[in-house]
């Protein structure tokens, strides 16, 4: 049974990916800071839960110890957005949080698990964002963090060109999950809901999980470099069809 490790598995895209992989016969290691949530998920899908803060070096070292010598799939999903202020009003604590989880976290986990992934001829998936491609007002901190994470994927693919490991990027646009916008707007549900207001069908976590599982299950010689995935109603970052 192949083994996958999903970071940020406590909710949203991470939890959906863990469920979908388990449903297709993978042993899934669910990783996040929130122990109760990942233990419940692991119990539900017959996987393992490992509590880890991807922004903490010791926590990631302990994670790598528990994973062992071989890993078939790493899904770097932990991260997210904090705040949406223009640069003139930027809160650099928010920027630090975003850079620490999306860029340094993905880099740290990848570095720690790389020997196990190479040993298993594995696959590494980075869940970035269309925010890596297109700047928007108030987006600079998140734009920069996701563009940074995208560059990890691109550099790594070059560095490992002669190694039996695949590097893939999934860049989602508008995805309605329980927590993404709520976290961004610091628990302001009304502001979070406004993001999706009048949008016929934003993506849901399962849509992105489906893309992740698809790239991970191509034949071993097939590397899907990147998938950009948006709802039909979002033709481009700012070009969103709203019915209201
Ligand atoms: C989420 C996409 O449009 O909020 O990663 O930046 S967006």
Tab-separated table of C-alpha atoms and ligand atoms in Angstrom:
chain	number	residue	atom	x	y	z
A	1	UNK	CA	0.000	0.000	0.000
A	2	UNK	CA	1.544	3.359	-1.011
A	3	UNK	CA	1.927	5.945	1.732
A	4	UNK	CA	0.999	9.630	1.437
A	5	UNK	CA	1.612	12.469	3.859
A	6	UNK	CA	-0.705	15.498	3.733
A	7	UNK	CA	0.122	18.685	5.632
A	8	UNK	CA	-2.676	20.999	6.700
A	9	UNK	CA	-4.895	17.916	6.931
A	10	UNK	CA	-7.066	19.297	9.726
A	11	UNK	CA	-9.577	20.934	7.353
A	12	UNK	CA	-10.417	22.022	3.822
A	13	UNK	CA	-8.322	20.840	0.893
A	14	UNK	CA	-5.951	18.866	3.118
A	15	UNK	CA	-8.686	16.868	4.829
A	16	UNK	CA	-10.473	16.258	1.514
A	17	UNK	CA	-7.222	15.046	-0.055
A	18	UNK	CA	-6.520	12.696	2.849
A	19	UNK	CA	-10.032	11.216	2.547
A	20	UNK	CA	-9.813	10.816	-1.213
A	21	UNK	CA	-6.393	9.179	-1.114
A	22	UNK	CA	-7.523	6.767	1.601
A	23	UNK	CA	-10.578	5.944	-0.501
A	24	UNK	CA	-8.230	4.953	-3.323
A	25	UNK	CA	-6.170	2.616	-1.183
A	26	UNK	CA	-3.395	4.853	0.150
A	27	UNK	CA	-2.162	4.769	3.691
A	28	UNK	CA	-2.418	8.422	4.700
A	29	UNK	CA	-0.426	10.275	7.334
A	30	UNK	CA	-2.523	13.273	8.375
A	31	UNK	CA	-0.344	16.151	9.566
A	32	UNK	CA	-1.416	19.422	11.213
A	33	UNK	CA	-1.112	21.354	14.448
A	34	UNK	CA	-4.624	20.520	15.648
A	35	UNK	CA	-4.222	17.044	17.119
A	36	UNK	CA	-7.880	16.350	17.867
A	37	UNK	CA	-8.940	17.030	14.302
A	38	UNK	CA	-6.299	14.919	12.627
A	39	UNK	CA	-6.790	12.067	15.090
A	40	UNK	CA	-10.497	12.040	14.270
A	41	UNK	CA	-9.725	12.112	10.544
A	42	UNK	CA	-7.108	9.364	10.831
A	43	UNK	CA	-9.568	7.192	12.767
A	44	UNK	CA	-12.213	7.804	10.087
A	45	UNK	CA	-9.972	6.860	7.154
A	46	UNK	CA	-7.780	4.242	8.803
A	47	UNK	CA	-4.666	6.419	8.580
A	48	UNK	CA	-2.132	7.888	10.973
A	49	UNK	CA	-2.079	11.289	12.644
A	50	UNK	CA	1.125	13.162	13.415
A	51	UNK	CA	0.899	16.536	15.093
A	52	UNK	CA	3.375	18.949	13.544
A	53	UNK	CA	3.872	22.665	13.130
A	54	UNK	CA	5.534	23.064	9.722
A	55	UNK	CA	6.998	26.396	10.805
A	56	UNK	CA	8.965	24.774	13.622
A	57	UNK	CA	12.266	23.059	12.799
A	58	UNK	CA	12.175	20.609	15.732
A	59	UNK	CA	8.584	19.659	14.995
A	60	UNK	CA	9.446	18.905	11.353
A	61	UNK	CA	12.544	16.907	12.379
A	62	UNK	CA	10.351	14.807	14.678
A	63	UNK	CA	7.882	14.325	11.821
A	64	UNK	CA	10.624	13.026	9.524
A	65	UNK	CA	11.756	10.572	12.226
A	66	UNK	CA	8.256	9.157	12.497
A	67	UNK	CA	7.776	8.869	8.734
A	68	UNK	CA	10.822	6.660	8.285
A	69	UNK	CA	12.784	5.663	5.178
A	70	UNK	CA	10.162	5.670	2.449
A	71	UNK	CA	7.327	7.943	1.430
A	72	UNK	CA	5.408	7.765	-1.864
A	73	UNK	CA	3.619	11.106	-1.821
A	74	UNK	CA	4.008	14.409	-0.014
A	75	UNK	CA	1.226	16.971	-0.356
A	76	UNK	CA	2.483	20.362	0.823
A	77	UNK	CA	-0.872	21.899	1.607
A	78	UNK	CA	-0.343	23.693	4.942
A	79	UNK	CA	-0.490	27.466	4.667
A	80	UNK	CA	-3.085	30.057	3.873
A	81	UNK	CA	-3.820	33.765	3.810
A	82	UNK	CA	-3.820	36.301	6.640
A	83	UNK	CA	-5.210	39.757	6.057
A	84	UNK	CA	-5.928	41.685	2.891
A	85	UNK	CA	-4.595	45.151	3.547
A	86	UNK	CA	-2.947	47.283	0.909
A	87	UNK	CA	0.802	47.662	1.317
A	88	UNK	CA	0.317	51.163	2.744
A	89	UNK	CA	-1.403	49.515	5.714
A	90	UNK	CA	0.456	46.204	5.716
A	91	UNK	CA	0.595	44.168	8.895
A	92	UNK	CA	3.979	42.500	8.675
A	93	UNK	CA	3.122	40.012	11.397
A	94	UNK	CA	0.548	38.652	8.943
A	95	UNK	CA	3.150	38.622	6.185
A	96	UNK	CA	5.599	36.781	8.419
A	97	UNK	CA	2.949	34.185	9.266
A	98	UNK	CA	2.171	33.646	5.587
A	99	UNK	CA	5.797	33.418	4.519
A	100	UNK	CA	6.630	31.122	7.417
A	101	UNK	CA	3.909	28.589	6.654
A	102	UNK	CA	3.532	28.745	2.860
A	103	UNK	CA	7.190	29.126	1.884
A	104	UNK	CA	9.454	28.095	4.752
A	105	UNK	CA	7.043	25.415	5.946
A	106	UNK	CA	6.759	23.761	2.540
A	107	UNK	CA	10.517	24.057	2.078
A	108	UNK	CA	11.326	22.636	5.482
A	109	UNK	CA	8.983	19.661	5.192
A	110	UNK	CA	10.188	18.924	1.663
A	111	UNK	CA	13.842	19.039	2.688
A	112	UNK	CA	13.241	16.775	5.686
A	113	UNK	CA	11.286	14.148	3.712
A	114	UNK	CA	13.257	14.282	0.465
A	115	UNK	CA	15.447	11.217	1.139
A	116	UNK	CA	12.337	9.118	1.867
A	117	UNK	CA	10.595	10.431	-1.248
A	118	UNK	CA	13.558	9.750	-3.519
A	119	UNK	CA	13.975	6.272	-2.011
A	120	UNK	CA	10.366	5.469	-2.927
A	121	UNK	CA	10.466	7.182	-6.367
A	122	UNK	CA	7.765	9.404	-4.945
A	123	UNK	CA	5.810	12.525	-5.829
A	124	UNK	CA	5.788	15.954	-4.214
A	125	UNK	CA	2.740	18.180	-4.701
A	126	UNK	CA	2.761	21.857	-3.783
A	127	UNK	CA	-0.669	23.405	-3.310
A	128	UNK	CA	-0.094	27.020	-4.308
A	129	UNK	CA	-2.699	29.437	-5.676
A	130	UNK	CA	-3.638	31.550	-8.645
A	131	UNK	CA	-2.498	34.324	-6.283
A	132	UNK	CA	1.007	33.207	-7.329
A	133	UNK	CA	0.263	34.410	-10.879
A	134	UNK	CA	-1.813	37.550	-10.530
A	135	UNK	CA	-1.386	40.369	-8.050
A	136	UNK	CA	-4.502	41.945	-6.611
A	137	UNK	CA	-5.237	44.873	-4.325
A	138	UNK	CA	-4.505	43.902	-0.749
A	139	UNK	CA	-2.987	40.630	-1.917
A	140	UNK	CA	0.722	41.503	-1.869
A	141	UNK	CA	1.675	39.472	1.201
A	142	UNK	CA	-0.221	36.401	0.024
A	143	UNK	CA	0.749	36.946	-3.634
A	144	UNK	CA	4.407	37.014	-2.619
A	145	UNK	CA	4.128	33.986	-0.349
A	146	UNK	CA	2.377	31.846	-2.962
A	147	UNK	CA	4.707	33.022	-5.738
A	148	UNK	CA	7.575	32.050	-3.444
A	149	UNK	CA	6.130	28.595	-2.883
A	150	UNK	CA	5.591	28.191	-6.622
A	151	UNK	CA	9.296	28.877	-7.138
A	152	UNK	CA	10.209	26.141	-4.661
A	153	UNK	CA	8.420	23.677	-6.918
A	154	UNK	CA	10.121	24.989	-10.035
A	155	UNK	CA	13.636	25.042	-8.574
A	156	UNK	CA	13.213	21.618	-7.007
A	157	UNK	CA	12.130	20.070	-10.303
A	158	UNK	CA	15.356	21.308	-11.877
A	159	UNK	CA	17.537	20.236	-8.968
A	160	UNK	CA	16.102	16.712	-9.011
A	161	UNK	CA	15.967	16.252	-12.771
A	162	UNK	CA	18.090	13.093	-12.571
A	163	UNK	CA	16.305	11.643	-9.549
A	164	UNK	CA	13.255	9.361	-9.538
A	165	UNK	CA	10.914	11.902	-8.013
A	166	UNK	CA	8.092	13.996	-9.506
A	167	UNK	CA	7.364	17.615	-8.597
A	168	UNK	CA	3.855	18.915	-9.259
A	169	UNK	CA	2.028	22.139	-8.480
A	170	UNK	CA	-1.700	22.606	-8.070
A	171	UNK	CA	-2.762	26.263	-8.263
A	172	UNK	CA	-6.390	26.740	-7.233
A	173	UNK	CA	-8.426	29.884	-7.738
A	174	UNK	CA	-11.601	30.504	-5.767
A	175	UNK	CA	-12.293	27.576	-3.460
A	176	UNK	CA	-14.984	27.806	-0.828
A	177	UNK	CA	-13.813	26.020	2.308
A	178	UNK	CA	-14.842	26.418	5.936
A	179	UNK	CA	-11.689	28.210	6.965
A	180	UNK	CA	-9.698	29.875	4.143
A	181	UNK	CA	-11.494	33.231	4.023
A	182	UNK	CA	-12.484	33.110	7.677
A	183	UNK	CA	-8.812	32.855	8.634
A	184	UNK	CA	-7.877	35.575	6.164
A	185	UNK	CA	-10.397	37.959	7.713
A	186	UNK	CA	-9.651	36.974	11.283
A	187	UNK	CA	-12.972	35.277	12.009
A	188	UNK	CA	-15.188	37.880	10.305
A	189	UNK	CA	-17.812	35.542	8.818
A	190	UNK	CA	-19.700	38.267	6.956
A	191	UNK	CA	-16.534	39.413	5.190
A	192	UNK	CA	-15.579	35.827	4.446
A	193	UNK	CA	-18.991	35.088	2.949
A	194	UNK	CA	-18.760	38.176	0.741
A	195	UNK	CA	-15.860	36.627	-1.186
A	196	UNK	CA	-18.248	34.026	-2.628
A	197	UNK	CA	-21.320	36.260	-2.787
A	198	UNK	CA	-23.324	35.609	-5.955
A	199	UNK	CA	-20.730	33.205	-7.369
A	200	UNK	CA	-22.712	30.347	-8.774
A	201	UNK	CA	-20.468	27.480	-7.828
A	202	UNK	CA	-17.057	28.219	-6.328
A	203	UNK	CA	-14.747	25.221	-6.237
A	204	UNK	CA	-14.990	23.035	-3.159
A	205	UNK	CA	-12.168	21.199	-1.417
A	206	UNK	CA	-13.018	17.937	-3.193
A	207	UNK	CA	-12.431	19.552	-6.603
A	208	UNK	CA	-8.850	20.382	-5.650
A	209	UNK	CA	-8.325	17.053	-3.907
A	210	UNK	CA	-9.408	15.372	-7.131
A	211	UNK	CA	-6.682	17.211	-9.068
A	212	UNK	CA	-4.058	16.327	-6.457
A	213	UNK	CA	-4.986	12.653	-6.513
A	214	UNK	CA	-4.996	12.686	-10.306
A	215	UNK	CA	-1.438	14.023	-10.649
A	216	UNK	CA	-0.242	11.588	-8.005
A	217	UNK	CA	-1.745	8.589	-9.775
A	218	UNK	CA	-0.380	9.138	-13.300
A	219	UNK	CA	2.120	6.547	-14.516
A	220	UNK	CA	5.508	7.081	-12.870
A	221	UNK	CA	7.168	8.607	-15.936
A	222	UNK	CA	4.460	11.301	-16.279
A	223	UNK	CA	5.134	14.556	-14.414
A	224	UNK	CA	2.231	17.002	-14.410
A	225	UNK	CA	4.156	20.223	-13.792
A	226	UNK	CA	1.159	22.348	-12.915
A	227	UNK	CA	-2.603	22.468	-12.874
A	228	UNK	CA	-4.396	25.809	-12.615
A	229	UNK	CA	-7.915	25.083	-11.440
A	230	UNK	CA	-10.705	27.632	-11.108
A	231	UNK	CA	-14.485	27.630	-10.952
A	232	UNK	CA	-16.140	28.226	-14.319
A	233	UNK	CA	-17.400	31.551	-12.940
A	234	UNK	CA	-13.821	32.818	-12.474
A	235	UNK	CA	-12.300	33.517	-15.872
A	236	UNK	CA	-9.328	35.308	-14.278
A	237	UNK	CA	-8.394	36.517	-10.804
A	238	UNK	CA	-10.586	39.657	-11.045
A	239	UNK	CA	-13.005	38.421	-13.698
A	240	UNK	CA	-15.611	36.695	-11.562
A	241	UNK	CA	-19.187	36.249	-12.697
A	242	UNK	CA	-21.609	37.110	-9.893
A	243	UNK	CA	-25.349	36.697	-10.259
A	244	UNK	CA	-26.205	39.582	-7.877
B	1	LIG	C1	-6.849	31.531	-2.979
B	1	LIG	C2	-7.100	32.320	-4.202
B	1	LIG	O1	-8.024	34.504	-5.059
B	1	LIG	O2	-8.035	34.258	-2.675
B	1	LIG	O3	-5.620	30.912	-2.942
B	1	LIG	O4	-5.975	34.616	-3.820
B	1	LIG	S1	-7.280	33.994	-3.901
